[in-house]
């Protein structure tokens, strides 16, 4: 979908069949929260994430034993690219690469000797696997922290560039960078600094954002501000919740900025007011559940659910289909034109039938 945001030019990085950066669409990521050693649970959640529209799934690899899960997930037919999240131990990275992961997240500055970094780089190069550098405000290097006094945006950016530099010394450039902070202004500022200094694709996220409304607002502002400036190639909305919810939240951010193709149904609904003639709030809830149950929410159309016929059709003129509430009935309209009246008790059934016609 075309919009007015001019995307920053970045180096395309391949992750299995998916490209991050360049002119590729923005990739949505999430992370499993199962015990990686529990293959069945991790398989189930990875599959659910992929089915929900997650483009890349990150799985923590806390020890060498846990990497079995990656090969087993591949063996069971998981197609979504898998990222092994590794801290410090290069042996886990080598084992994960051996197990067939599509990307590893490791900070080379934390691995230890140059030989160990070289071993990881060489195994990545051999398999065409990129490395994501992930800098977090909570785990900055002591020297950088000492220099800046606190995890300032400059400190976060410097840390990311330090890790990238270690890979560049080995002529390795298949790098994706993420700098995350729970503080939204810091996260925005750090990414702006990186966007000005490097052409590596950037993975956006507000870390430890919390739960529910707070997390959604923080992520929407942090990620959304940067995307609106053309910065960012991939994103994760971190929620203290079921990771499946991260996918719909990410898609809503992309949809709000018109950065998402095939984002599914866009539902506009009025906030209700003194003019509302229909019990709109529960009606919308029931309708959304029904659309989701019948898979109609995947249709790329705009649906308007409006409370009155005064402003309803006019406000929703751009919608493909919609209803505007009246007393005991509602007007059905398409492209802002009124088509017919529907009795209130038949509303959801008939609207769903009309929506199904868009499938044909
Ligand atoms: Fe009120 Fe009608 Fe606007 Fe809904 S569409 S907020 S009912 S004026």
Tab-separated table of N, CA and C in Angstrom, residues 277-278 280 304-314 316 322-327 329-333 338 340-342 347 351:
chain	number	residue	atom	x	y	z
A	277	UNK	N	-28.528	4.756	18.195
A	277	UNK	CA	-29.864	4.169	18.194
A	277	UNK	C	-29.843	2.662	18.385
A	278	UNK	N	-28.682	2.105	18.564
A	278	UNK	CA	-28.562	0.654	18.575
A	278	UNK	C	-27.546	0.268	19.646
A	280	UNK	N	-24.664	-0.716	20.256
A	280	UNK	CA	-23.521	-0.888	19.352
A	280	UNK	C	-22.338	-1.643	19.955
A	304	UNK	N	-17.613	-0.668	8.272
A	304	UNK	CA	-17.983	0.422	9.192
A	304	UNK	C	-19.168	-0.012	10.047
A	305	UNK	N	-19.063	0.197	11.331
A	305	UNK	CA	-20.154	-0.125	12.245
A	305	UNK	C	-20.487	1.168	12.987
A	306	UNK	N	-21.597	1.793	12.590
A	306	UNK	CA	-21.910	3.140	13.060
A	306	UNK	C	-23.224	3.151	13.828
A	307	UNK	N	-23.323	4.078	14.761
A	307	UNK	CA	-24.454	4.068	15.673
A	307	UNK	C	-25.717	4.742	15.185
A	308	UNK	N	-25.626	5.579	14.168
A	308	UNK	CA	-26.843	6.272	13.718
A	308	UNK	C	-26.761	6.525	12.222
A	309	UNK	N	-27.916	6.870	11.676
A	309	UNK	CA	-27.969	7.077	10.225
A	309	UNK	C	-27.724	8.542	9.866
A	310	UNK	N	-27.482	9.364	10.886
A	310	UNK	CA	-27.247	10.781	10.605
A	310	UNK	C	-25.812	10.961	10.082
A	311	UNK	N	-24.881	10.502	10.911
A	311	UNK	CA	-23.474	10.633	10.512
A	311	UNK	C	-22.888	9.327	10.013
A	312	UNK	N	-23.533	8.212	10.297
A	312	UNK	CA	-22.986	6.901	9.956
A	312	UNK	C	-22.534	6.767	8.514
A	313	UNK	N	-23.479	6.832	7.560
A	313	UNK	CA	-23.070	6.600	6.165
A	313	UNK	C	-22.034	7.605	5.691
A	314	UNK	N	-22.201	8.858	6.140
A	314	UNK	CA	-21.264	9.887	5.708
A	314	UNK	C	-19.874	9.635	6.246
A	316	UNK	N	-18.615	6.906	7.121
A	316	UNK	CA	-18.048	5.655	6.620
A	316	UNK	C	-18.091	5.570	5.097
A	322	UNK	N	-21.051	-1.504	5.482
A	322	UNK	CA	-21.246	-1.106	6.871
A	322	UNK	C	-22.711	-1.065	7.247
A	323	UNK	N	-22.915	-0.785	8.527
A	323	UNK	CA	-24.270	-0.581	9.012
A	323	UNK	C	-24.327	0.728	9.780
A	324	UNK	N	-25.512	1.313	9.771
A	324	UNK	CA	-25.754	2.514	10.559
A	324	UNK	C	-27.029	2.260	11.350
A	325	UNK	N	-26.943	2.379	12.669
A	325	UNK	CA	-28.054	1.999	13.537
A	325	UNK	C	-29.264	2.904	13.406
A	326	UNK	N	-30.471	2.271	13.465
A	326	UNK	CA	-31.737	2.995	13.555
A	326	UNK	C	-32.527	2.365	14.693
A	327	UNK	N	-33.778	2.750	14.893
A	327	UNK	CA	-34.562	2.184	15.987
A	327	UNK	C	-35.057	0.793	15.592
A	329	UNK	N	-33.648	-1.422	14.004
A	329	UNK	CA	-33.141	-1.860	12.694
A	329	UNK	C	-31.852	-1.097	12.382
A	330	UNK	N	-31.253	-1.459	11.267
A	330	UNK	CA	-30.069	-0.704	10.847
A	330	UNK	C	-30.074	-0.601	9.334
A	331	UNK	N	-29.434	0.413	8.853
A	331	UNK	CA	-29.294	0.565	7.404
A	331	UNK	C	-28.008	-0.137	6.988
A	332	UNK	N	-28.137	-0.895	5.917
A	332	UNK	CA	-26.942	-1.521	5.348
A	332	UNK	C	-26.462	-0.607	4.229
A	333	UNK	N	-25.177	-0.300	4.239
A	333	UNK	CA	-24.695	0.514	3.131
A	333	UNK	C	-23.395	-0.031	2.564
A	338	UNK	N	-26.809	3.799	0.813
A	338	UNK	CA	-27.716	2.933	1.572
A	338	UNK	C	-28.321	1.877	0.638
A	340	UNK	N	-30.235	-1.250	2.002
A	340	UNK	CA	-31.532	-1.696	2.523
A	340	UNK	C	-31.518	-1.641	4.048
A	341	UNK	N	-32.714	-1.907	4.625
A	341	UNK	CA	-32.810	-1.957	6.078
A	341	UNK	C	-32.714	-3.408	6.539
A	342	UNK	N	-32.135	-3.624	7.724
A	342	UNK	CA	-32.084	-4.970	8.308
A	342	UNK	C	-32.636	-4.871	9.728
A	347	UNK	N	-29.379	-8.654	12.218
A	347	UNK	CA	-28.286	-7.780	11.782
A	347	UNK	C	-26.967	-8.516	11.521
A	351	UNK	N	-25.444	-9.207	7.836
A	351	UNK	CA	-24.201	-8.490	7.538
A	351	UNK	C	-23.089	-9.478	7.177
